[in-house]
Amino acid sequence: MASTKLYCFAQSGNAYKAALMLALTKSDWEPVFVDFFNGETRGDAYRATVNEMGEVPVLVEADEKLSQTGVILPYLAEQTGKFWPADAKARREVMRWIMFDNHKFTSYLATYRFLHAFAKSDPPVVAFLLARVKAAIAIVEKHLGTQPFIAGNEPTIADISMCGYLFYPKEEFGFDIAAENPNIAAWLDRIRALPGWVHPYELMPGHPLK
Amino acid sequence: MASTKLYCFAQSGNAYKAALMLALTKSDWEPVFVDFFNGETRGDAYRATVNEMGEVPVLVEADEKLSQTGVILPYLAEQTGKFWPADAKARREVMRWIMFDNHKFTSYLATYRFLHAFAKSDPPVVAFLLARVKAAIAIVEKHLGTQPFIAGNEPTIADISMCGYLFYPKEEFGFDIAAENPNIAAWLDRIRALPGWVHPYELMPGHPLK
């Protein structure tokens, strides 16, 4: 039994951020399937015993129970010494993009994808979110024209955070992010080439076609 | 001339988080007004010279230019030694709530308030965001039933982050968050009682009635 457990499910790009970090650092871990689509994260039991915030992922080790990938990723980076610059100023730049990811990039993209692909509701809401998604994507596309990875020349947890939703099939978004954004496409190829990279639908349990 | 400058404007609760931290720590700082409502943050000049992410706040010191309150607040906490527990595990708990704030609490509340109070558009979008706002508020209201501050018995930068939008007039939200949530109301009273606390419309430039 692995000493590290990750509460997750295949369709969650937020869970994928933590799972991918564990995979890329060759950590000893095992997934705990969370039945999001049947309401597990919205239930009292999950909120009382796993995460009061009602979200995945949650990382559990002997004396740690952490949620929020913006906390889990720096924690794993500290533990492993990987995907994390040594310098405090460089770490602030990494964290600045992780904050942007949580605040503007993943936040709109994940909610948009959920409504578009899984909930199929509210056309004006989907259109509103799509406009926000495209504005955030444009900032990242421009930024990646200047350097190969989000925070410079080497991959960091900022890349692992920001790519969280970008390997899912384009049908789930209704448009092709990589085809429309060549700098993002080239960056995703660089991440895909990292030793130990695995697609989210292979890495986490619960995909309906598995 | 103060050595620390903060790009901000009165109506931005995100800018207020940084401004309030500067006020509570009695730092030497001065505001730089950003004309958000006339499009300054969306313009090429702002994005090229101040912040490629197109947002406030931005904190500028001699050798630092930081955006994202989730980076600015820990930076100021490190500099001043205030509102920041000594222990790494306790800091992760602080950061977990700052991430939740950026990801779910402020993110929906700020966007909802902007559409409700300033843009007056898209009723289905406003209703969608309001449902998300109320779900996030319910998590915080429940959490604050167990302890006086977000991360325990003492105020931290998690409180300063999460209160960012909650001192604005209830008319800007169309409902009374404090009246509906007694634990949040009592917590806001505790923050208001901290030495050096100032209301956002007093602390930052640009309010139309000033």
Short mmCIF file of C-alpha atoms in Angstrom, two decimals:
data_model
loop_
_atom_site.label_atom_id
_atom_site.label_comp_id
_atom_site.label_asym_id
_atom_site.label_seq_id
_atom_site.Cartn_x
_atom_site.Cartn_y
_atom_site.Cartn_z
CA MET A 1 0.00 0.00 0.00
CA ALA A 2 1.44 3.32 -1.03
CA SER A 3 2.11 5.85 1.71
CA THR A 4 0.60 8.69 -0.34
CA LYS A 5 -3.05 8.66 -1.37
CA LEU A 6 -4.67 11.08 -3.79
CA TYR A 7 -8.44 11.58 -3.84
CA CYS A 8 -9.19 12.09 -7.52
CA PHE A 9 -11.18 11.11 -10.61
CA ALA A 10 -10.23 10.90 -14.27
CA GLN A 11 -12.13 13.92 -15.56
CA SER A 12 -10.73 16.37 -13.01
CA GLY A 13 -7.90 18.44 -14.41
CA ASN A 14 -7.31 19.86 -10.95
CA ALA A 15 -6.72 16.34 -9.61
CA TYR A 16 -4.54 15.68 -12.66
CA LYS A 17 -2.17 18.48 -11.62
CA ALA A 18 -1.33 16.61 -8.41
CA ALA A 19 -1.37 13.17 -10.07
CA LEU A 20 0.95 14.35 -12.85
CA MET A 21 3.39 15.80 -10.31
CA LEU A 22 3.39 12.45 -8.47
CA ALA A 23 3.96 10.62 -11.77
CA LEU A 24 6.73 12.93 -13.01
CA THR A 25 8.56 12.69 -9.68
CA LYS A 26 8.15 8.87 -9.65
CA SER A 27 6.53 9.05 -6.23
CA ASP A 28 4.93 6.05 -4.54
CA TRP A 29 1.20 6.85 -4.54
CA GLU A 30 -2.22 5.40 -5.17
CA PRO A 31 -5.49 6.99 -6.24
CA VAL A 32 -8.67 7.00 -4.15
CA PHE A 33 -11.61 7.27 -6.55
CA VAL A 34 -14.09 10.06 -5.80
CA ASP A 35 -17.51 9.64 -7.41
CA PHE A 36 -17.96 13.32 -8.33
CA PHE A 37 -20.62 12.70 -10.98
CA ASN A 38 -22.85 11.00 -8.41
CA GLY A 39 -22.45 13.86 -5.96
CA GLU A 40 -19.81 12.52 -3.57
CA THR A 41 -18.01 15.88 -3.16
CA ARG A 42 -21.29 17.65 -2.46
CA GLY A 43 -22.27 15.21 0.29
CA ASP A 44 -22.01 15.77 4.04
CA ALA A 45 -19.75 12.72 4.57
CA TYR A 46 -17.10 13.91 2.11
CA ARG A 47 -17.19 17.44 3.50
CA ALA A 48 -17.00 16.25 7.11
CA THR A 49 -14.21 13.69 6.68
CA VAL A 50 -12.22 14.49 3.51
CA ASN A 51 -12.49 18.17 2.53
CA GLU A 52 -14.78 20.87 3.90
CA MET A 53 -14.22 22.78 0.65
CA GLY A 54 -16.01 19.99 -1.25
CA GLU A 55 -13.30 19.55 -3.89
CA VAL A 56 -10.72 17.17 -5.30
CA PRO A 57 -7.82 16.64 -5.16
CA VAL A 58 -6.91 15.85 -1.58
CA LEU A 59 -3.46 14.46 -0.82
CA VAL A 60 -3.15 12.29 2.29
CA GLU A 61 0.09 11.17 3.89
CA ALA A 62 0.90 10.00 7.41
CA ASP A 63 0.69 13.42 9.01
CA GLU A 64 -0.64 15.63 6.21
CA LYS A 65 -4.03 16.12 4.59
CA LEU A 66 -3.80 18.81 1.96
CA SER A 67 -6.24 20.22 -0.55
CA GLN A 68 -5.77 22.92 -3.20
CA THR A 69 -3.23 22.15 -5.91
CA GLY A 70 -1.64 25.55 -5.23
CA VAL A 71 -0.60 24.06 -1.87
CA ILE A 72 -0.09 20.40 -2.90
CA LEU A 73 2.27 21.26 -5.78
CA PRO A 74 4.67 23.44 -3.71
CA TYR A 75 4.54 20.80 -0.93
CA LEU A 76 5.54 18.01 -3.35
CA ALA A 77 8.16 20.29 -4.93
CA GLU A 78 9.70 20.86 -1.49
CA GLN A 79 9.58 17.14 -0.68
CA THR A 80 11.15 15.99 -3.95
CA GLY A 81 13.30 19.00 -4.85
CA LYS A 82 11.89 18.84 -8.38
CA PHE A 83 10.10 21.36 -10.66
CA TRP A 84 10.97 24.12 -8.20
CA PRO A 85 13.72 26.74 -8.60
CA ALA A 86 16.14 27.22 -5.72
CA ASP A 87 15.80 31.00 -5.53
CA ALA A 88 13.00 32.73 -3.56
CA LYS A 89 12.42 35.35 -6.25
CA ALA A 90 12.12 32.68 -8.96
CA ARG A 91 9.68 30.79 -6.72
CA ARG A 92 7.50 33.90 -6.48
CA GLU A 93 7.33 33.99 -10.29
CA VAL A 94 6.27 30.31 -10.28
CA MET A 95 3.61 31.02 -7.66
CA ARG A 96 2.40 34.11 -9.55
CA TRP A 97 1.44 31.88 -12.49
CA ILE A 98 -0.08 29.24 -10.22
CA MET A 99 -2.25 31.99 -8.72
CA PHE A 100 -3.21 33.23 -12.20
CA ASP A 101 -4.05 29.65 -13.13
CA ASN A 102 -6.37 29.23 -10.16
CA HIS A 103 -7.83 32.70 -10.43
CA LYS A 104 -8.37 33.09 -14.19
CA PHE A 105 -7.09 30.25 -16.38
CA THR A 106 -8.12 26.88 -14.93
CA SER A 107 -10.99 28.42 -13.01
CA TYR A 108 -12.83 29.59 -16.11
CA LEU A 109 -11.64 26.75 -18.34
CA ALA A 110 -12.71 24.00 -15.92
CA THR A 111 -16.12 25.54 -15.28
CA TYR A 112 -16.66 26.18 -19.00
CA ARG A 113 -15.69 22.59 -19.88
CA PHE A 114 -17.96 21.17 -17.18
CA LEU A 115 -20.96 23.10 -18.46
CA HIS A 116 -20.13 22.49 -22.12
CA ALA A 117 -19.22 18.81 -21.98
CA PHE A 118 -20.95 17.35 -18.95
CA ALA A 119 -23.85 19.56 -17.88
CA LYS A 120 -24.93 20.93 -21.30
CA SER A 121 -26.72 23.90 -19.84
CA ASP A 122 -27.27 27.64 -19.99
CA PRO A 123 -26.03 28.96 -23.37
CA PRO A 124 -25.51 32.57 -22.12
CA VAL A 125 -23.45 31.30 -19.18
CA VAL A 126 -21.37 29.07 -21.44
CA ALA A 127 -20.80 32.02 -23.80
CA PHE A 128 -19.80 34.28 -20.90
CA LEU A 129 -17.31 31.72 -19.59
CA LEU A 130 -15.92 31.04 -23.08
CA ALA A 131 -15.11 34.75 -23.51
CA ARG A 132 -13.26 34.71 -20.18
CA VAL A 133 -11.46 31.47 -21.18
CA LYS A 134 -10.31 32.97 -24.48
CA ALA A 135 -9.01 36.12 -22.74
CA ALA A 136 -6.98 34.02 -20.30
CA ILE A 137 -5.68 31.74 -23.08
CA ALA A 138 -4.52 34.80 -25.06
CA ILE A 139 -2.39 35.94 -22.09
CA VAL A 140 -0.76 32.51 -21.83
CA GLU A 141 -0.24 32.19 -25.61
CA LYS A 142 1.52 35.56 -25.68
CA HIS A 143 3.61 34.72 -22.61
CA LEU A 144 4.79 31.42 -24.11
CA GLY A 145 6.07 33.26 -27.17
CA THR A 146 8.94 34.55 -25.02
CA GLN A 147 10.21 31.38 -23.30
CA PRO A 148 9.78 27.58 -23.47
CA PHE A 149 8.15 27.08 -20.07
CA ILE A 150 5.82 29.22 -17.94
CA ALA A 151 8.47 30.45 -15.52
CA GLY A 152 11.56 30.35 -17.75
CA ASN A 153 13.78 27.79 -19.45
CA GLU A 154 12.98 24.83 -17.21
CA PRO A 155 9.68 23.13 -16.37
CA THR A 156 8.27 23.96 -12.93
CA ILE A 157 5.09 23.31 -10.99
CA ALA A 158 3.64 26.35 -12.79
CA ASP A 159 3.63 24.28 -15.99
CA ILE A 160 2.16 21.27 -14.20
CA SER A 161 -0.58 23.49 -12.81
CA MET A 162 -1.43 25.33 -16.00
CA CYS A 163 -1.53 22.28 -18.27
CA GLY A 164 -4.04 20.53 -16.01
CA TYR A 165 -7.02 20.71 -18.38
CA LEU A 166 -5.18 20.96 -21.70
CA PHE A 167 -4.64 17.28 -22.51
CA TYR A 168 -8.35 16.44 -22.46
CA PRO A 169 -9.95 15.81 -25.88
CA LYS A 170 -10.87 18.93 -27.83
CA GLU A 171 -14.45 17.65 -28.11
CA GLU A 172 -14.85 18.37 -24.39
CA PHE A 173 -14.18 22.06 -25.08
CA GLY A 174 -15.91 22.45 -28.43
CA PHE A 175 -12.83 24.17 -29.88
CA ASP A 176 -9.21 23.21 -30.46
CA ILE A 177 -7.04 25.19 -28.04
CA ALA A 178 -3.77 23.79 -29.43
CA ALA A 179 -4.68 24.41 -33.08
CA GLU A 180 -5.60 28.02 -32.35
CA ASN A 181 -2.53 28.69 -30.16
CA PRO A 182 0.79 27.49 -31.60
CA ASN A 183 2.89 28.56 -28.61
CA ILE A 184 0.62 26.64 -26.25
CA ALA A 185 0.72 23.63 -28.61
CA ALA A 186 4.55 23.59 -28.64
CA TRP A 187 4.64 23.98 -24.85
CA LEU A 188 2.24 21.05 -24.39
CA ASP A 189 4.52 18.95 -26.63
CA ARG A 190 7.42 19.82 -24.30
CA ILE A 191 5.41 18.72 -21.27
CA ARG A 192 4.25 15.53 -23.01
CA ALA A 193 7.94 14.71 -23.64
CA LEU A 194 8.90 14.84 -19.95
CA PRO A 195 9.94 11.38 -18.64
CA GLY A 196 7.00 9.81 -16.81
CA TRP A 197 4.24 11.88 -18.47
CA VAL A 198 0.88 10.08 -18.58
CA HIS A 199 -2.47 11.23 -20.02
CA PRO A 200 -5.12 12.07 -17.38
CA TYR A 201 -7.47 9.34 -18.59
CA GLU A 202 -4.67 6.78 -18.09
CA LEU A 203 -3.42 8.19 -14.79
CA MET A 204 -6.61 8.46 -12.72
CA PRO A 205 -9.58 6.14 -12.17
CA GLY A 206 -13.16 6.53 -13.26
CA HIS A 207 -13.18 7.21 -17.00
CA PRO A 208 -16.39 5.68 -18.39
CA LEU A 209 -14.60 4.04 -21.33
CA LYS A 210 -12.03 2.23 -19.18
CA MET B 1 8.28 59.30 -1.74
CA ALA B 2 7.47 55.88 -0.34
CA SER B 3 9.71 53.01 -1.38
CA THR B 4 6.72 50.70 -1.99
CA LYS B 5 4.12 51.52 -4.64
CA LEU B 6 0.85 49.69 -5.11
CA TYR B 7 -1.05 49.88 -8.40
CA CYS B 8 -4.68 49.90 -7.30
CA PHE B 9 -8.11 51.55 -7.41
CA ALA B 10 -10.79 51.97 -4.77
CA GLN B 11 -13.35 49.50 -6.10
CA SER B 12 -10.92 46.57 -6.39
CA GLY B 13 -11.19 44.18 -3.49
CA ASN B 14 -8.17 42.33 -4.82
CA ALA B 15 -6.10 45.52 -4.59
CA TYR B 16 -7.60 46.11 -1.14
CA LYS B 17 -6.11 42.82 0.11
CA ALA B 18 -2.59 44.15 -0.55
CA ALA B 19 -3.43 47.71 0.59
CA LEU B 20 -4.96 46.43 3.84
CA MET B 21 -1.88 44.31 4.56
CA LEU B 22 0.31 47.39 4.01
CA ALA B 23 -1.95 49.43 6.32
CA LEU B 24 -2.14 46.80 9.07
CA THR B 25 1.64 46.35 9.05
CA LYS B 26 2.15 50.16 9.09
CA SER B 27 4.33 49.90 5.99
CA ASP B 28 5.59 52.95 4.11
CA TRP B 29 3.70 52.84 0.78
CA GLU B 30 1.80 54.94 -1.71
CA PRO B 31 -0.93 54.09 -4.19
CA VAL B 32 -0.61 54.44 -7.97
CA PHE B 33 -4.11 54.95 -9.36
CA VAL B 34 -5.12 52.58 -12.18
CA ASP B 35 -8.04 53.77 -14.31
CA PHE B 36 -9.71 50.38 -14.63
CA PHE B 37 -13.14 51.72 -15.56
CA ASN B 38 -11.67 53.53 -18.57
CA GLY B 39 -9.87 50.40 -19.73
CA GLU B 40 -6.32 50.98 -18.48
CA THR B 41 -5.72 47.33 -17.48
CA ARG B 42 -6.96 46.12 -20.85
CA GLY B 43 -4.61 48.39 -22.80
CA ASP B 44 -1.34 47.40 -24.45
CA ALA B 45 0.71 49.91 -22.44
CA TYR B 46 -0.39 48.53 -19.07
CA ARG B 47 0.16 44.95 -20.20
CA ALA B 48 3.58 45.71 -21.68
CA THR B 49 4.96 47.75 -18.78
CA VAL B 50 3.00 46.95 -15.60
CA ASN B 51 1.37 43.50 -15.73
CA GLU B 52 1.01 41.11 -18.67
CA MET B 53 -1.89 39.48 -16.80
CA GLY B 54 -3.87 42.73 -17.11
CA GLU B 55 -4.81 42.95 -13.45
CA VAL B 56 -4.39 44.97 -10.27
CA PRO B 57 -2.83 44.95 -7.76
CA VAL B 58 0.85 45.19 -8.65
CA LEU B 59 3.37 45.84 -5.88
CA VAL B 60 6.59 47.57 -6.91
CA GLU B 61 9.69 47.92 -4.76
CA ALA B 62 13.34 48.54 -5.64
CA ASP B 63 14.00 45.07 -7.00
CA GLU B 64 10.56 43.45 -7.02
CA LYS B 65 7.49 43.75 -9.21
CA LEU B 66 4.83 41.36 -8.00
CA SER B 67 1.27 40.69 -9.04
CA GLN B 68 -1.30 38.25 -7.63
CA THR B 69 -2.32 38.82 -4.02
CA GLY B 70 -1.60 35.14 -3.32
CA VAL B 71 2.07 36.06 -3.90
CA ILE B 72 2.08 39.65 -2.58
CA LEU B 73 0.54 38.69 0.79
CA PRO B 74 3.05 35.91 1.62
CA TYR B 75 5.86 38.21 0.43
CA LEU B 76 4.74 41.02 2.77
CA ALA B 77 4.19 38.49 5.57
CA GLU B 78 7.78 37.30 5.15
CA GLN B 79 9.10 40.87 5.05
CA THR B 80 7.21 42.06 8.13
CA GLY B 81 6.90 38.83 10.11
CA LYS B 82 3.21 39.60 10.63
CA PHE B 83 -0.05 37.70 9.94
CA TRP B 84 1.98 34.57 9.20
CA PRO B 85 2.45 31.56 11.49
CA ALA B 86 5.99 30.35 12.12
CA ASP B 87 5.31 26.69 11.34
CA ALA B 88 5.40 25.31 7.77
CA LYS B 89 2.33 23.13 8.30
CA ALA B 90 0.34 26.08 9.66
CA ARG B 91 1.46 28.14 6.64
CA ARG B 92 0.10 25.46 4.32
CA GLU B 93 -3.29 25.81 6.03
CA VAL B 94 -3.12 29.60 5.50
CA MET B 95 -2.23 29.10 1.83
CA ARG B 96 -4.99 26.49 1.38
CA TRP B 97 -7.58 29.16 2.22
CA ILE B 98 -5.85 31.78 0.08
CA MET B 99 -6.06 29.33 -2.82
CA PHE B 100 -9.74 28.65 -2.09
CA ASP B 101 -10.28 32.40 -1.97
CA ASN B 102 -8.73 32.92 -5.40
CA HIS B 103 -10.28 29.82 -6.90
CA LYS B 104 -13.85 29.93 -5.57
CA PHE B 105 -14.62 32.70 -3.08
CA THR B 106 -13.26 36.03 -4.32
CA SER B 107 -13.22 34.84 -7.92
CA TYR B 108 -16.99 34.35 -8.12
CA LEU B 109 -17.84 37.17 -5.68
CA ALA B 110 -15.74 39.78 -7.50
CA THR B 111 -17.06 38.83 -10.92
CA TYR B 112 -20.65 38.69 -9.65
CA ARG B 113 -20.31 42.11 -7.99
CA PHE B 114 -18.79 43.63 -11.12
CA LEU B 115 -21.65 42.41 -13.31
CA HIS B 116 -24.31 43.24 -10.73
CA ALA B 117 -23.10 46.67 -9.62
CA PHE B 118 -21.05 48.10 -12.44
CA ALA B 119 -21.86 46.34 -15.72
CA LYS B 120 -25.57 45.57 -15.10
CA SER B 121 -25.66 42.81 -17.70
CA ASP B 122 -26.74 39.28 -18.49
CA PRO B 123 -29.29 38.12 -15.90
CA PRO B 124 -28.63 34.37 -16.46
CA VAL B 125 -24.89 34.92 -15.97
CA VAL B 126 -25.49 36.97 -12.83
CA ALA B 127 -27.79 34.23 -11.49
CA PHE B 128 -25.22 31.53 -12.28
CA LEU B 129 -22.46 33.45 -10.51
CA LEU B 130 -24.70 34.24 -7.53
CA ALA B 131 -25.36 30.51 -7.01
CA ARG B 132 -21.60 29.85 -7.02
CA VAL B 133 -21.05 32.81 -4.64
CA LYS B 134 -23.63 31.48 -2.19
CA ALA B 135 -22.08 27.98 -2.25
CA ALA B 136 -18.64 29.42 -1.46
CA ILE B 137 -20.03 31.71 1.26
CA ALA B 138 -21.75 28.73 2.90
CA ILE B 139 -18.40 26.91 3.18
CA VAL B 140 -16.79 29.93 4.83
CA GLU B 141 -19.76 30.56 7.15
CA LYS B 142 -19.62 26.95 8.36
CA HIS B 143 -15.83 27.06 8.76
CA LEU B 144 -15.98 30.25 10.86
CA GLY B 145 -18.36 28.55 13.27
CA THR B 146 -15.39 26.54 14.57
CA GLN B 147 -12.74 29.23 15.15
CA PRO B 148 -12.40 33.04 15.28
CA PHE B 149 -10.13 33.45 12.25
CA ILE B 150 -9.77 31.56 8.98
CA ALA B 151 -6.65 29.61 9.96
CA GLY B 152 -7.13 29.40 13.73
CA ASN B 153 -7.10 31.68 16.75
CA GLU B 154 -5.01 34.47 15.26
CA PRO B 155 -5.51 36.64 12.18
CA THR B 156 -3.33 35.72 9.20
CA ILE B 157 -3.02 36.73 5.56
CA ALA B 158 -5.80 34.20 4.87
CA ASP B 159 -8.21 36.57 6.65
CA ILE B 160 -6.80 39.59 4.82
CA SER B 161 -7.29 37.77 1.52
CA MET B 162 -10.77 36.46 2.15
CA CYS B 163 -12.24 39.70 3.51
CA GLY B 164 -11.13 41.61 0.41
CA TYR B 165 -14.62 42.23 -1.02
CA LEU B 166 -16.67 42.01 2.16
CA PHE B 167 -16.45 45.60 3.42
CA TYR B 168 -18.00 47.09 0.28
CA PRO B 169 -21.60 48.35 0.64
CA LYS B 170 -24.29 45.67 0.45
CA GLU B 171 -25.97 47.59 -2.36
CA GLU B 172 -23.07 46.58 -4.60
CA PHE B 173 -24.01 42.92 -4.08
CA GLY B 174 -27.78 43.18 -3.99
CA PHE B 175 -27.90 41.12 -0.79
CA ASP B 176 -26.54 41.47 2.73
CA ILE B 177 -23.80 38.89 3.21
CA ALA B 178 -23.22 39.82 6.87
CA ALA B 179 -26.91 39.78 7.79
CA GLU B 180 -27.36 36.32 6.27
CA ASN B 181 -24.16 34.87 7.78
CA PRO B 182 -23.63 35.61 11.48
CA ASN B 183 -20.26 33.86 11.73
CA ILE B 184 -18.93 35.90 8.81
CA ALA B 185 -20.38 39.08 10.38
CA ALA B 186 -18.61 38.42 13.70
CA TRP B 187 -15.36 37.62 11.89
CA LEU B 188 -15.56 40.88 9.90
CA ASP B 189 -16.04 42.76 13.19
CA ARG B 190 -12.84 41.14 14.47
CA ILE B 191 -10.95 42.25 11.37
CA ARG B 192 -12.43 45.77 11.55
CA ALA B 193 -11.11 45.97 15.14
CA LEU B 194 -7.49 45.28 14.15
CA PRO B 195 -5.24 48.33 14.76
CA GLY B 196 -4.76 50.18 11.49
CA TRP B 197 -7.84 48.85 9.70
CA VAL B 198 -9.18 51.23 7.03
CA HIS B 199 -12.21 50.86 4.73
CA PRO B 200 -11.31 50.23 1.05
CA TYR B 201 -12.97 53.46 -0.11
CA GLU B 202 -10.77 55.39 2.35
CA LEU B 203 -7.58 53.46 1.68
CA MET B 204 -7.33 53.54 -2.13
CA PRO B 205 -7.83 56.29 -4.73
CA GLY B 206 -10.54 56.65 -7.34
CA HIS B 207 -13.87 56.39 -5.59
CA PRO B 208 -16.31 58.61 -7.52
CA LEU B 209 -17.73 60.21 -4.37
CA LYS B 210 -14.34 61.30 -3.03
#
